[in-house]
Short mmCIF file of C-alpha atoms in Angstrom, two decimals:
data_model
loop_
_atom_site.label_atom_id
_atom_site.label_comp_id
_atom_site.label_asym_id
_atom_site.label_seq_id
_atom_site.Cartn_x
_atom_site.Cartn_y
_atom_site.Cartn_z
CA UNK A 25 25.04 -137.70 146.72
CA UNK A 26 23.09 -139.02 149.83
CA UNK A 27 22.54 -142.98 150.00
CA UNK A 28 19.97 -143.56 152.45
CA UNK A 29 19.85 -147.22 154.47
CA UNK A 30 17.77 -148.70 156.56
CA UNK A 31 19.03 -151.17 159.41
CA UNK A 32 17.18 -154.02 159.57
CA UNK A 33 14.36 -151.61 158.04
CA UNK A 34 13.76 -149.25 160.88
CA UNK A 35 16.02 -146.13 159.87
CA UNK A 36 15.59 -143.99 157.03
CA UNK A 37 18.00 -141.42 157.12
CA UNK A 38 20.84 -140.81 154.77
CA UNK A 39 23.94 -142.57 156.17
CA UNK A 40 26.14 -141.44 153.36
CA UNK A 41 26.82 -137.93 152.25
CA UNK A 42 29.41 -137.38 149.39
CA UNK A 43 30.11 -133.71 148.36
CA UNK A 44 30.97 -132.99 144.39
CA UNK A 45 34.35 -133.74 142.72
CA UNK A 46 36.13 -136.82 144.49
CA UNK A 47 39.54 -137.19 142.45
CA UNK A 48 40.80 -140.45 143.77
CA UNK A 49 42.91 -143.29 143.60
CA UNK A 50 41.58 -146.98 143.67
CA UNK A 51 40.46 -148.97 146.34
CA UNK A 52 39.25 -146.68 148.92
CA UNK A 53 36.27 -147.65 151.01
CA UNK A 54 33.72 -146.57 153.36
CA UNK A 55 33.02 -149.55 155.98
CA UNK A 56 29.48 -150.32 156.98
CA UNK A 57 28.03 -147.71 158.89
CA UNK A 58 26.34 -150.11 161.62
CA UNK A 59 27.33 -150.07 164.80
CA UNK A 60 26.65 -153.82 167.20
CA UNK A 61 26.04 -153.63 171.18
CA UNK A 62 29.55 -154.96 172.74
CA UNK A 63 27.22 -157.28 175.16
CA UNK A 64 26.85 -160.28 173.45
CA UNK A 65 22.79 -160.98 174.33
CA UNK A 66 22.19 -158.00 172.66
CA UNK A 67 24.28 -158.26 169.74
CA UNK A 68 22.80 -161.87 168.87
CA UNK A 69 19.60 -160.81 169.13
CA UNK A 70 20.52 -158.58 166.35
CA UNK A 71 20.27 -155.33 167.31
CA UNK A 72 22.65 -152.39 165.71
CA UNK A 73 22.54 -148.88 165.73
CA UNK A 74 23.76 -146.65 162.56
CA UNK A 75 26.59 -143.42 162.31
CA UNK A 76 26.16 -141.41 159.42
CA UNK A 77 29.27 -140.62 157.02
CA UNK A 78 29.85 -137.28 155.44
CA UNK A 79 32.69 -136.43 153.21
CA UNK A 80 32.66 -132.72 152.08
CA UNK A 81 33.55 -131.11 148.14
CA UNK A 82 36.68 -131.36 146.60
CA UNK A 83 38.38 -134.54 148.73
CA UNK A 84 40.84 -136.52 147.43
CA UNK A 85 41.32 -140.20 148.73
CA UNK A 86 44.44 -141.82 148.67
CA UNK A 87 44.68 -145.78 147.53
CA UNK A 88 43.83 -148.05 150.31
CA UNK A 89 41.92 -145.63 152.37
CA UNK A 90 39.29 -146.46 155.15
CA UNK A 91 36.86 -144.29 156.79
CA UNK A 92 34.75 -145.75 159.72
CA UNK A 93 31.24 -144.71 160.82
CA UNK A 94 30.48 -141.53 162.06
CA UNK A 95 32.95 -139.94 160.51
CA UNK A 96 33.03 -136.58 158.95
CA UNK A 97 35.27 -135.25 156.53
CA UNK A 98 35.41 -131.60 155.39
CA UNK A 99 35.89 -129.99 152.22
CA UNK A 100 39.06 -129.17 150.62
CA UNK A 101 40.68 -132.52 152.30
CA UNK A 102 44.02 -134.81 151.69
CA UNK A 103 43.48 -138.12 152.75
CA UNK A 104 46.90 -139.76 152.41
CA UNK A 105 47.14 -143.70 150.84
CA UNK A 106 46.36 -146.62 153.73
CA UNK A 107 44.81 -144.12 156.11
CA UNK A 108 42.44 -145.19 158.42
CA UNK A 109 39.70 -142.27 159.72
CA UNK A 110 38.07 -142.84 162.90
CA UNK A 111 37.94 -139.38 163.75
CA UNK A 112 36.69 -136.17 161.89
CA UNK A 113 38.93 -134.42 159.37
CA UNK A 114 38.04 -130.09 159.40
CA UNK A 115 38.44 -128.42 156.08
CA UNK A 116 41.48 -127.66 154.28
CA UNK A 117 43.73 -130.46 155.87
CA UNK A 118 46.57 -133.19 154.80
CA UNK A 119 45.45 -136.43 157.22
CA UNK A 120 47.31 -139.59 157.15
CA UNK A 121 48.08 -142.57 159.28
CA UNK A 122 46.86 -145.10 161.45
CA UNK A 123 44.93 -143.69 163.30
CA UNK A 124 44.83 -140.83 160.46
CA UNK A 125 45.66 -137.72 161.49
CA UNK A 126 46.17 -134.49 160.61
CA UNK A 127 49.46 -133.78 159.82
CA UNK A 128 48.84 -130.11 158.24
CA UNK A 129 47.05 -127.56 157.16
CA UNK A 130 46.69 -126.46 152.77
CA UNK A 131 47.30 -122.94 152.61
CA UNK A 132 47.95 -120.37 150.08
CA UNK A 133 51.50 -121.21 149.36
CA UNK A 134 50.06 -124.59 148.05
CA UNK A 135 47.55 -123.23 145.35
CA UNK A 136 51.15 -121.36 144.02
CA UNK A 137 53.42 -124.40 144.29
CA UNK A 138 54.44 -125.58 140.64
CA UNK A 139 54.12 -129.55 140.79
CA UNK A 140 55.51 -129.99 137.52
CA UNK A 141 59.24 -129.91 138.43
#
């Protein structure tokens, strides 16, 4: 899925890429992918500037999670409950926190793990 926006009607490029299968829990967000000038003259005079978000195949999103413009996350991904991404997320990882980080990589021994005990 691709969602293209235009700020303030003079961009036309998608802003939001979502890869297939997103398993996740409620309330998870992406925040507005505008960006505002930290001078104030500029900003009131309304001019913003938009980051693209990308969030690969096969991501799961825990409850309460946030991910801020220009942000990409890869495929395979954990993205652990109240997590806040400012930064980009490679392939195949467990990120959490506050800043959200990652904390580890899935490997092989997780696809053989039996989560029913």
């Amino acid at each position: 899925i691709a969602i293209s926006i235009g700020v303030k009607g003079r961009r036309r490029k998608p802003l939001l890429r979502l890869g297939s299968y997103k398993p996740t829990t409620f309330r998870w967000w992406v925040v507005d992918t505008s960006g505002h000038p930290i001078d104030y003259e500029r900003r009131n005079q309304g001019l913003e500037y938009a980051y693209s978000i990308t969030v690969g195949d096969n991501v799961w999103f825990g409850a309460g999670v946030q991910v801020m413009p220009g942000v990409t996350i890869g495929n395979n991904v954990v993205i652990g409950g109240g997590s806040i991404v400012v930064k980009d997320i490679p392939d195949n990882s467990v990120a959490v926190g506050n800043p959200c980080k990652v904390i580890r990589t899935i490997t092989k021994e997780d696809k053989i793990k039996n989560w029913d005990i």
